[in-house]
Short mmCIF file of C-alpha atoms in Angstrom, two decimals:
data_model
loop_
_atom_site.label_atom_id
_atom_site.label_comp_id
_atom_site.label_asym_id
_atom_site.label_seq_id
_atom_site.Cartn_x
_atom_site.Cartn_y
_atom_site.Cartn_z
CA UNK A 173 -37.21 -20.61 -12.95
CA UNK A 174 -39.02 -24.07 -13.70
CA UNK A 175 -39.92 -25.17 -9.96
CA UNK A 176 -43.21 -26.96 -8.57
CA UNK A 177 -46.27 -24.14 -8.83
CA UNK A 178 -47.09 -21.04 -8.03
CA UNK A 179 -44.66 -18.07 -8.61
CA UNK A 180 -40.66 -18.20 -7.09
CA UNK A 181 -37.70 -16.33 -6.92
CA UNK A 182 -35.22 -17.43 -9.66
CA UNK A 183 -31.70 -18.78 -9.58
CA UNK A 184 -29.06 -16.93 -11.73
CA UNK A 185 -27.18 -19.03 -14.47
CA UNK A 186 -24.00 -20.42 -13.50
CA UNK A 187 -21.35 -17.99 -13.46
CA UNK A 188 -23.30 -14.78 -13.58
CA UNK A 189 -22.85 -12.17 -10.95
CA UNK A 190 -25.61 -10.99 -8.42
CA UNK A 191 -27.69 -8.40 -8.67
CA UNK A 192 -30.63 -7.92 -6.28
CA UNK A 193 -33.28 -10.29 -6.27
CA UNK A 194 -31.11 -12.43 -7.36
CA UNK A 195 -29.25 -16.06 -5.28
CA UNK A 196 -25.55 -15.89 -5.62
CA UNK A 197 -24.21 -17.75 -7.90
CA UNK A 198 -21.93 -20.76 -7.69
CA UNK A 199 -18.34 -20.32 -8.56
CA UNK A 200 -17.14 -21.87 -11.96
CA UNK A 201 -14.49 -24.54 -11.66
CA UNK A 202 -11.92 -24.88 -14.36
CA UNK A 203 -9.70 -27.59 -16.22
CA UNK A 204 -10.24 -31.28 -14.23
CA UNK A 205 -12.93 -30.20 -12.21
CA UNK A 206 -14.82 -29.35 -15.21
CA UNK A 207 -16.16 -33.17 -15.38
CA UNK A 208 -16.98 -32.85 -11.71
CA UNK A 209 -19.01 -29.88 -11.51
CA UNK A 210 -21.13 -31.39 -13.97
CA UNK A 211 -21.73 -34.22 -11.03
CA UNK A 212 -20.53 -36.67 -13.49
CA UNK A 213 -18.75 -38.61 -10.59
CA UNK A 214 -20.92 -40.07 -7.79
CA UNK A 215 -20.09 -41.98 -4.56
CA UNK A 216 -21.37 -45.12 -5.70
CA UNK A 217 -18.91 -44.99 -8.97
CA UNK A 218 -15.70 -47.16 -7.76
CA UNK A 219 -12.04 -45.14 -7.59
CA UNK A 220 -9.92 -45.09 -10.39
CA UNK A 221 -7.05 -47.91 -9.96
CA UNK A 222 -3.62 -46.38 -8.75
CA UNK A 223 -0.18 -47.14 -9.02
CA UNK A 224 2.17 -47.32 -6.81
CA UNK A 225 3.35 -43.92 -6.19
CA UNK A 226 0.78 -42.27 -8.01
CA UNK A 227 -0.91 -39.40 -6.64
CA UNK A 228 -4.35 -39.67 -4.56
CA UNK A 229 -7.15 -38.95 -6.89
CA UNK A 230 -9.19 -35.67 -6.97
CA UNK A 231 -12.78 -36.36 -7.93
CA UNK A 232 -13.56 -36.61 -4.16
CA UNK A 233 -12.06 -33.40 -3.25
CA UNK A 234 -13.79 -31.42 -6.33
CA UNK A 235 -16.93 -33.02 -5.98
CA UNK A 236 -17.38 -32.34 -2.28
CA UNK A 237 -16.15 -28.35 -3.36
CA UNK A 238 -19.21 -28.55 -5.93
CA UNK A 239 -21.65 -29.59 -3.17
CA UNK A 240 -20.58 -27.19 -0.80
CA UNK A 241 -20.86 -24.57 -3.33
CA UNK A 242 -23.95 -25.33 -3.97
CA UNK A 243 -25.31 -25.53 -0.61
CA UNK A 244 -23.90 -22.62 0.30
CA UNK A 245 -25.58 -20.88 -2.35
CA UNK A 246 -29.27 -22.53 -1.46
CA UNK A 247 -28.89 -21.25 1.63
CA UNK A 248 -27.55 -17.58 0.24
CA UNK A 249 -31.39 -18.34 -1.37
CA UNK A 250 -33.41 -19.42 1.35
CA UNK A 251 -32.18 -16.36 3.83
CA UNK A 252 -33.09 -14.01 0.93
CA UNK A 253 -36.16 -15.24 0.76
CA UNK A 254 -35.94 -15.93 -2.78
CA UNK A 255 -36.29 -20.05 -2.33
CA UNK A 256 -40.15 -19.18 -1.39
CA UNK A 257 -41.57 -21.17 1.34
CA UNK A 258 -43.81 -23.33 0.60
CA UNK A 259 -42.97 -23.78 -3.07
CA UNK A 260 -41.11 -26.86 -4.72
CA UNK A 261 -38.14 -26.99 -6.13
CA UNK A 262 -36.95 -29.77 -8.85
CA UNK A 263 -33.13 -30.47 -8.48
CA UNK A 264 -33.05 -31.29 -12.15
CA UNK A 265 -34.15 -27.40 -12.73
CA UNK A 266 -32.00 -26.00 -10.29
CA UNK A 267 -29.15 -27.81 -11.37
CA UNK A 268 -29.39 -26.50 -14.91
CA UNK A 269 -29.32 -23.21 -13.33
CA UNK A 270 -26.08 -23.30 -11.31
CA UNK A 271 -24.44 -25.54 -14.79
CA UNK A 272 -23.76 -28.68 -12.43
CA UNK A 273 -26.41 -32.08 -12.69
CA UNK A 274 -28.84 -33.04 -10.33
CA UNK A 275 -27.06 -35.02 -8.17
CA UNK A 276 -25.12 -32.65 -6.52
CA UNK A 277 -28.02 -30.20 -5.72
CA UNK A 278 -29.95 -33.22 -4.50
CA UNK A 279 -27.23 -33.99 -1.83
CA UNK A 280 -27.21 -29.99 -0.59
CA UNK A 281 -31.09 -30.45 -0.47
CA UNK A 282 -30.76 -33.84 1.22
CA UNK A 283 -28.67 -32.32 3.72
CA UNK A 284 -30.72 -28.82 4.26
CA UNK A 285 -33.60 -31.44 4.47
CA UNK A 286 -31.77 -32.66 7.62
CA UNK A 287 -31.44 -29.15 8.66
CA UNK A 288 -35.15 -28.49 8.35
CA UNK A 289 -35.18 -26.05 5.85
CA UNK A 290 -36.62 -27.87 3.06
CA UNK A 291 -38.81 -31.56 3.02
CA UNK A 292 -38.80 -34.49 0.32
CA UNK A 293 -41.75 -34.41 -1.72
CA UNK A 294 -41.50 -37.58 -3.89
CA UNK A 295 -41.49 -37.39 -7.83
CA UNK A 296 -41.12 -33.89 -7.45
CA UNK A 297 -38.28 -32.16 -5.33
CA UNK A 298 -38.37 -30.76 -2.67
CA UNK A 299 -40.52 -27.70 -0.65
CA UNK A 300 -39.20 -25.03 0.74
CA UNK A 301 -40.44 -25.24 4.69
CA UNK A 302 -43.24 -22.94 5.92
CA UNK A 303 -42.33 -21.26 8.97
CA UNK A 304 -44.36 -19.99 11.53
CA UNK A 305 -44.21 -16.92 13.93
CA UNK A 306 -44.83 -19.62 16.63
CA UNK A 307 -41.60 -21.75 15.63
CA UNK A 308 -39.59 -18.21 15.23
CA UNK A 309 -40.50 -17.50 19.30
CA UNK A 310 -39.69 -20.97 20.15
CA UNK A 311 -36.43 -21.11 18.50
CA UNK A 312 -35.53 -17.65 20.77
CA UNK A 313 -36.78 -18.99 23.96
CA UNK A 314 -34.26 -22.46 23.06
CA UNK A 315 -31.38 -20.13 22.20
CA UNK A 316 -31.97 -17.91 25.30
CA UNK A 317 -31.92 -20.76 27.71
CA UNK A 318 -28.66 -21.57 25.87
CA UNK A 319 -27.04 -18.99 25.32
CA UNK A 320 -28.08 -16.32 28.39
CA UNK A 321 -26.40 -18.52 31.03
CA UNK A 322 -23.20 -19.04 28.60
CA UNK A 323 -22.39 -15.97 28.31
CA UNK A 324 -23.16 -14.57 31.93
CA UNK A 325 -20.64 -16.93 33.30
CA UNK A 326 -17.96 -15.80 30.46
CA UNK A 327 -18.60 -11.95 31.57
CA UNK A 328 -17.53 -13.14 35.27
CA UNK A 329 -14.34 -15.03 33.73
CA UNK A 330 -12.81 -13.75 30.48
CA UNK A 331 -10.51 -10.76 30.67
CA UNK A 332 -11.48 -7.26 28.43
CA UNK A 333 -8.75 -7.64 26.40
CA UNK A 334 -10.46 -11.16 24.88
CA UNK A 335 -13.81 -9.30 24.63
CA UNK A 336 -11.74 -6.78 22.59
CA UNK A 337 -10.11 -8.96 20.18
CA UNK A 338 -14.07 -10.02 19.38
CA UNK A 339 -14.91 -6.25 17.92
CA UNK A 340 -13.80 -6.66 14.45
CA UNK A 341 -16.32 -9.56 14.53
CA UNK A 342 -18.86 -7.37 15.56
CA UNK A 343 -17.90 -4.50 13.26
CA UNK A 344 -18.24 -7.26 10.10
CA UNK A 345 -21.95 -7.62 10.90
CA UNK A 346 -22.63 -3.29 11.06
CA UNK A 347 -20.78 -3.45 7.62
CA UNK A 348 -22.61 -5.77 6.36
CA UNK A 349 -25.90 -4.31 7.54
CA UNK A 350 -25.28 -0.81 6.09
CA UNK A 351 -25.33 -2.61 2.68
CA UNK A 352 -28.43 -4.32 3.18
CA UNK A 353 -27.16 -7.58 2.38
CA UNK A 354 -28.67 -10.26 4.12
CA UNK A 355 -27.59 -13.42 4.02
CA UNK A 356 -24.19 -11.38 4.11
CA UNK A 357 -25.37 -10.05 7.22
CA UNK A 358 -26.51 -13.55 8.46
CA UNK A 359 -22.92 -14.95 8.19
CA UNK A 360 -21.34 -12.55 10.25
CA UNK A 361 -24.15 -12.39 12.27
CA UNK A 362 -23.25 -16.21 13.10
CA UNK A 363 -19.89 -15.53 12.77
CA UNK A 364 -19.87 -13.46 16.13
CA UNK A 365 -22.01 -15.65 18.15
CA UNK A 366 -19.54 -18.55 17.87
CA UNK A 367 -16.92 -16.62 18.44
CA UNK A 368 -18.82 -15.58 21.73
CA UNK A 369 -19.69 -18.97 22.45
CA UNK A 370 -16.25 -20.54 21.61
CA UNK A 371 -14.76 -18.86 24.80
CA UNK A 372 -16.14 -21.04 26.88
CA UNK A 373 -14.59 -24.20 25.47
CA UNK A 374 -17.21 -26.38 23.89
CA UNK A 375 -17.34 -27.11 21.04
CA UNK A 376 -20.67 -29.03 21.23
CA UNK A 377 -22.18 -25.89 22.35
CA UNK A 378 -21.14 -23.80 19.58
CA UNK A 379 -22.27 -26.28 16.84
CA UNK A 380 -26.31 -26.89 19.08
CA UNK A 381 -26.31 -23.19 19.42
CA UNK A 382 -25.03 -22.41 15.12
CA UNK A 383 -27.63 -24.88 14.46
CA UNK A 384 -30.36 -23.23 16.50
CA UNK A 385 -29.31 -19.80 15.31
CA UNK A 386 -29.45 -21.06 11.24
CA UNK A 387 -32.73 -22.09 11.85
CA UNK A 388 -33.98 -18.93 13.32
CA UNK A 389 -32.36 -16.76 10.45
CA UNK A 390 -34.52 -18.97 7.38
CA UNK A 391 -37.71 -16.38 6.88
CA UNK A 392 -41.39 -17.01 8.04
CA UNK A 393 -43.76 -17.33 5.42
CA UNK A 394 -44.81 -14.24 3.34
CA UNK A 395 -42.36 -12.43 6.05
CA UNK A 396 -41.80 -8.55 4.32
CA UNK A 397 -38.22 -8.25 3.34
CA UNK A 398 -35.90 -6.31 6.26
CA UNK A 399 -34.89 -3.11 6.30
CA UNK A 400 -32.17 -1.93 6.44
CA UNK A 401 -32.59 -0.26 9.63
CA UNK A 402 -33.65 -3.23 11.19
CA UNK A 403 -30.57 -4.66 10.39
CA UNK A 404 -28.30 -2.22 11.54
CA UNK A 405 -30.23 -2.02 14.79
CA UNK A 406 -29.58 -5.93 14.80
CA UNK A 407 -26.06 -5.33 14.36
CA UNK A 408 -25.69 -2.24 16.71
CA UNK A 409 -26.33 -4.77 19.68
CA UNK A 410 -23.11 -6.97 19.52
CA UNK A 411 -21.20 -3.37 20.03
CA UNK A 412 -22.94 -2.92 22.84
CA UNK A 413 -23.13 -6.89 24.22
CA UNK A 414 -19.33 -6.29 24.00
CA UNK A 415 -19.54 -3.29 25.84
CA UNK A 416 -21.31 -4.52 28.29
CA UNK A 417 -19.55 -8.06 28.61
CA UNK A 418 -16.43 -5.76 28.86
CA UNK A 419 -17.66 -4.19 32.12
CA UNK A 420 -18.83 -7.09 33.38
CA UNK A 421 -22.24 -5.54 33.10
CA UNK A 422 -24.28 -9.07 33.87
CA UNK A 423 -28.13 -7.83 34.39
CA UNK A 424 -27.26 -5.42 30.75
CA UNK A 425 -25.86 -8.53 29.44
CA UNK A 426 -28.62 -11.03 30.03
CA UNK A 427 -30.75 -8.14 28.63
CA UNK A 428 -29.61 -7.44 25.42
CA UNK A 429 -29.10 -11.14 24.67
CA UNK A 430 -32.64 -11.74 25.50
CA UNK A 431 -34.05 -9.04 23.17
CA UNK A 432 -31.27 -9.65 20.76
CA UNK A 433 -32.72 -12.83 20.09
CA UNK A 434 -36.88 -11.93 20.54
CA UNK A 435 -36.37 -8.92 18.16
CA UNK A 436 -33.82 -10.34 15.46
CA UNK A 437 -34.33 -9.80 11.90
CA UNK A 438 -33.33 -12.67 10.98
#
């Protein structure tokens, strides 16, 4: 793949299916939102003029499908390690990958650049962030302070039965692990902790703590790839955070949580 220097993991054509070592790629659109997934349309280009009683138009609505595609698929990448840290990127070459323009893998880079997974480098693109075992501890220690007291007051309050209905959750992320597939993994893996989180009713918790727990999941900088025994370890502790939130287990609780989150693989 053409990208800044040094070597880097490639992006499949648009359209063609995964194989390892490989990013996902980004679902074709058909018919009208042919145009779109191009990124012919842009915000600044003013509505078509409407009737009355003519339908709403749908550029918006397919162009904001084509960006989250595409983000969604960049960070599919960066999990599997195969956006490289520390490499640059040109939207230009990454959009002739996925068959769309430019502009809208700009925007999903502009918006993981928020996100602090990638930084502007002008006249070029933008670099993949370099991660440090440092920043990987810190991010634990935030999400413990978080999360540990969260969920020790929700295995005082919510009933087994709720704690219950949470197992499929928990199931999705062994599944996934047995496969090997991480960023799969890392979905469910998020998946669960919101659902977790959401019991206790804020919603500006969940979204602090899904942040917190993206960032930990990008990899460190020539991090080895993780087994996939590590990951089914990973997973193996929500079955057993639900068992022990189930009994109302609190000093097992606060345990696994805390070494959930020191010894994640991602």
């Amino acid at each position: 793949m053409e990208q800044g220097r040094g070597r880097g993991a490639t992006v499949p054509p648009y359209g063609s299916p995964r194989v390892p070592g490989q990013a996902r790629a980004v679902e074709p659109l058909s018919g009208a939102a042919d145009e779109d997934a191009r990124g012919e349309h842009t915000h600044c280009e003013p509505p078509a003029p409407r009737t009355v009683g003519s339908p709403a138009p749908r550029a918006a609505v397919h162009r904001h499908s084509v960006r989250g595609q595409i983000l969604a698929a960049l960070r599919t990448a960066l999990v599997d390690g195969e956006l490289v840290p520390g490499e640059v990127y040109s939207a230009p070459a990454l959009g002739e990958r996925f068959g769309v323009s430019a502009t809208p893998v700009r925007e999903a880079m502009q918006q993981l650049s928020i996100e602090g997974a990638v930084e502007v480098v002008p006249n070029r693109g933008f670099r993949v962030t370099e991660r440090s075992p440092r920043e990987l501890a810190e991010l634990a220690e935030v999400r413990a302070m978080i999360e540990v007291p969260v969920m020790l007051r929700l295995a005082r309050t919510v009933p087994a039965a709720r704690w219950a209905e949470l197992r499929p959750l928990a199931e999705a992320t062994t599944e996934a692990a047995a496969t090997g597939d991480r960023a799969g993994y890392a979905e469910c893996d998020r998946a669960f902790h919101r659902a977790v989180l959401a019991l206790a009713g804020n919603q500006q918790l969940v979204q602090v703590a899904d942040d917190l727990h993206r960032r930990a999941q990008w990899p460190l900088t020539a991090a080895p790839v993780a087994r996939r025994g590590d990951l089914v370890a990973d997973a193996a502790e929500h079955l057993a955070l639900l068992d022990a939130l189930c009994a109302q287990n609190l000093p097992v609780v606060q345990s696994l949580v805390r070494e959930h989150f020191t010894g994640s693989t991602l």
